[in-house]
Coordinates of C-alpha atoms in Angstrom, one line a residue:
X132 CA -133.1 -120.5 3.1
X133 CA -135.6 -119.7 0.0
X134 CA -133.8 -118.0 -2.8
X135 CA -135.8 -116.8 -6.0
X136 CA -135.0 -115.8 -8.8
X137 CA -137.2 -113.7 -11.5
X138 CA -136.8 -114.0 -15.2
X139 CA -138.3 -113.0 -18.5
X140 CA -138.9 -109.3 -18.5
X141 CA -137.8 -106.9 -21.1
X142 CA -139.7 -104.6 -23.8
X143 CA -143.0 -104.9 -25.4
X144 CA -145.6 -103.3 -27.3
X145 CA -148.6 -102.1 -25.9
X146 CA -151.1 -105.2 -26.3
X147 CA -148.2 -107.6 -26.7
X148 CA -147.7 -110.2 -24.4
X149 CA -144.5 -111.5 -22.3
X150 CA -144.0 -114.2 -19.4
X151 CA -142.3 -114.2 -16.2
X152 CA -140.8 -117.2 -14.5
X153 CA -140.0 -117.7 -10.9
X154 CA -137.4 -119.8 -9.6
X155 CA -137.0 -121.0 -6.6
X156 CA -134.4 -122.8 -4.5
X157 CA -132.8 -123.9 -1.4
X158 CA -135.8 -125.1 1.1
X159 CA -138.8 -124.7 -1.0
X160 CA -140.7 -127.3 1.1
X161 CA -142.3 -124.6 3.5
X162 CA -143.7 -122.6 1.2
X163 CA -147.6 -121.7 1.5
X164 CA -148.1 -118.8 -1.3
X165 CA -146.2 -117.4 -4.2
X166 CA -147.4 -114.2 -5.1
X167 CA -146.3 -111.2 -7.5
X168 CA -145.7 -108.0 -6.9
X169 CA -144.3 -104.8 -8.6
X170 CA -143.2 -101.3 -8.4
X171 CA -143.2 -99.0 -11.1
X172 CA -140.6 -95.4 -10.8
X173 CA -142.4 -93.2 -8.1
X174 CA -145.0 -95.3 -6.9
X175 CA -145.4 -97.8 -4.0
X176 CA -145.0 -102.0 -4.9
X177 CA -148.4 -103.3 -5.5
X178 CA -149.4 -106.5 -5.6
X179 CA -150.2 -108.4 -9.0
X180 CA -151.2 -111.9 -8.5
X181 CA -150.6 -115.0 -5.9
X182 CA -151.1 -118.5 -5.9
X183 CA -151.3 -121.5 -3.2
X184 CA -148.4 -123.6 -3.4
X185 CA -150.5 -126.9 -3.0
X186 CA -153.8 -126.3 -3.9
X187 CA -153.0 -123.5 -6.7
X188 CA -155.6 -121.4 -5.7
X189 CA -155.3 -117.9 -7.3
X190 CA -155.6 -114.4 -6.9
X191 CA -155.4 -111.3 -8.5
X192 CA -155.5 -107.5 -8.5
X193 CA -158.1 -105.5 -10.3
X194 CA -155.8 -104.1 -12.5
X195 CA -154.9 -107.1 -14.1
X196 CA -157.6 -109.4 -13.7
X197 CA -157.9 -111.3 -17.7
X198 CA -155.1 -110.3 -18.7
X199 CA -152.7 -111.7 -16.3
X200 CA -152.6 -115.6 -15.7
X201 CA -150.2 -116.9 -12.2
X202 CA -149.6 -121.1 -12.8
X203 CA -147.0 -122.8 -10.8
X204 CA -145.2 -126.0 -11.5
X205 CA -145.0 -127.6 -7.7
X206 CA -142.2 -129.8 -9.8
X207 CA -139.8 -127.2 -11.3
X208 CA -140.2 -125.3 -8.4
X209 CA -141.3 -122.4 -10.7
X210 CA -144.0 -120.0 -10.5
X211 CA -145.2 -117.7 -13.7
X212 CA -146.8 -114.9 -14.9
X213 CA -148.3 -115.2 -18.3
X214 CA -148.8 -111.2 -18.9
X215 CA -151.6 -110.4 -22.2
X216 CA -153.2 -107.3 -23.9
X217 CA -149.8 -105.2 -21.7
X218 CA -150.8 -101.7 -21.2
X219 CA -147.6 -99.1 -20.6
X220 CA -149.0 -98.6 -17.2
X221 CA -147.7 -101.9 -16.0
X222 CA -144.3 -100.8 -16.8
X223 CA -142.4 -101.9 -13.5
X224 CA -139.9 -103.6 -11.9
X225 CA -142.1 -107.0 -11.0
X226 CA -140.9 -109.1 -8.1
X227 CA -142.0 -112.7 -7.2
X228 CA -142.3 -113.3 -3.3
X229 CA -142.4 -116.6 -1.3
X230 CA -144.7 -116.8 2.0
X231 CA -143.4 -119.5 4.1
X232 CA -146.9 -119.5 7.0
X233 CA -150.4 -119.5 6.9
X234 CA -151.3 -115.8 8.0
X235 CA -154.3 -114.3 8.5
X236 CA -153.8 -111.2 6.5
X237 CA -154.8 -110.7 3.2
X238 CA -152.9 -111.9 0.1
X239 CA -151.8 -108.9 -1.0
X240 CA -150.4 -107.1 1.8
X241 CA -146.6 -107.1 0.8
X242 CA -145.1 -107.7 4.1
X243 CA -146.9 -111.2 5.2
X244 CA -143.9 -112.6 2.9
X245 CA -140.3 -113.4 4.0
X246 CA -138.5 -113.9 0.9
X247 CA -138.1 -111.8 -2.5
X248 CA -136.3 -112.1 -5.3
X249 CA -134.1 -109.5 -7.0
X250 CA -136.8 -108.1 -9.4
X251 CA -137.2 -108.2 -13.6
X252 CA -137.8 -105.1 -15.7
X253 CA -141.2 -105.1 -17.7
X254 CA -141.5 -102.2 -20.1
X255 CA -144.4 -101.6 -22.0
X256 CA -144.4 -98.8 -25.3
X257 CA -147.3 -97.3 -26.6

């Protein structure tokens, strides 16, 4: 019953910056963790960043840590991505994700969430 919706991708210089929103709708009320992910030509998805719906806890990969920034407004029903100092290798299709449980798996493991959103394009030029 979650829908989400990504926004805010597009093209960018290589130490430029660019945000991402998340939308969500429907019955957001369930919803434990809001993480994103993305999935550049070739590769596998990988996970970005999460955060705790409630307490805003957050977490993030290695290969974005200080550069990337996840915030959530619990209000708007809208997560974001505030991406900084972009390098071309996180050129990729990102996707936001809504886990609607408490799991005990880690945060990063893709499949621990049940709804996804169609994906925004985020290209970075060197």
């Amino acid at each position: 019953q979650v829908q989400l919706v990504e926004s805010g991708g597009g093209l960018v210089q290589a130490g430029g910056s660019l945000r991402l929103s998340c939308a969500a709708s429907g019955r957001t009320f369930n919803i434990y963790t809001m993480g994103w992910f993305r999935q550049a030509p070739g590769k596998e998805r990988e996970f970005v960043a999460a955060i705790r719906w409630s307490g805003g806890s957050t977490y993030y990969a290695d290969s974005v840590k200080g550069r990337f920034t996840i915030s959530r407004d619990n209000a708007e029903n809208t997560v974001y991505l505030q991406m900084s100092s972009l390098k071309p290798e996180d050129t990729a299709v990102y996707y936001c994700a809504a886990d609607e449980d408490r799991e005990f798996r880690r945060i990063s493991w893709a499949p621990r969430y049940e709804t996804w959103g169609p994906g925004t394009q985020v290209t970075v030029s060197s």
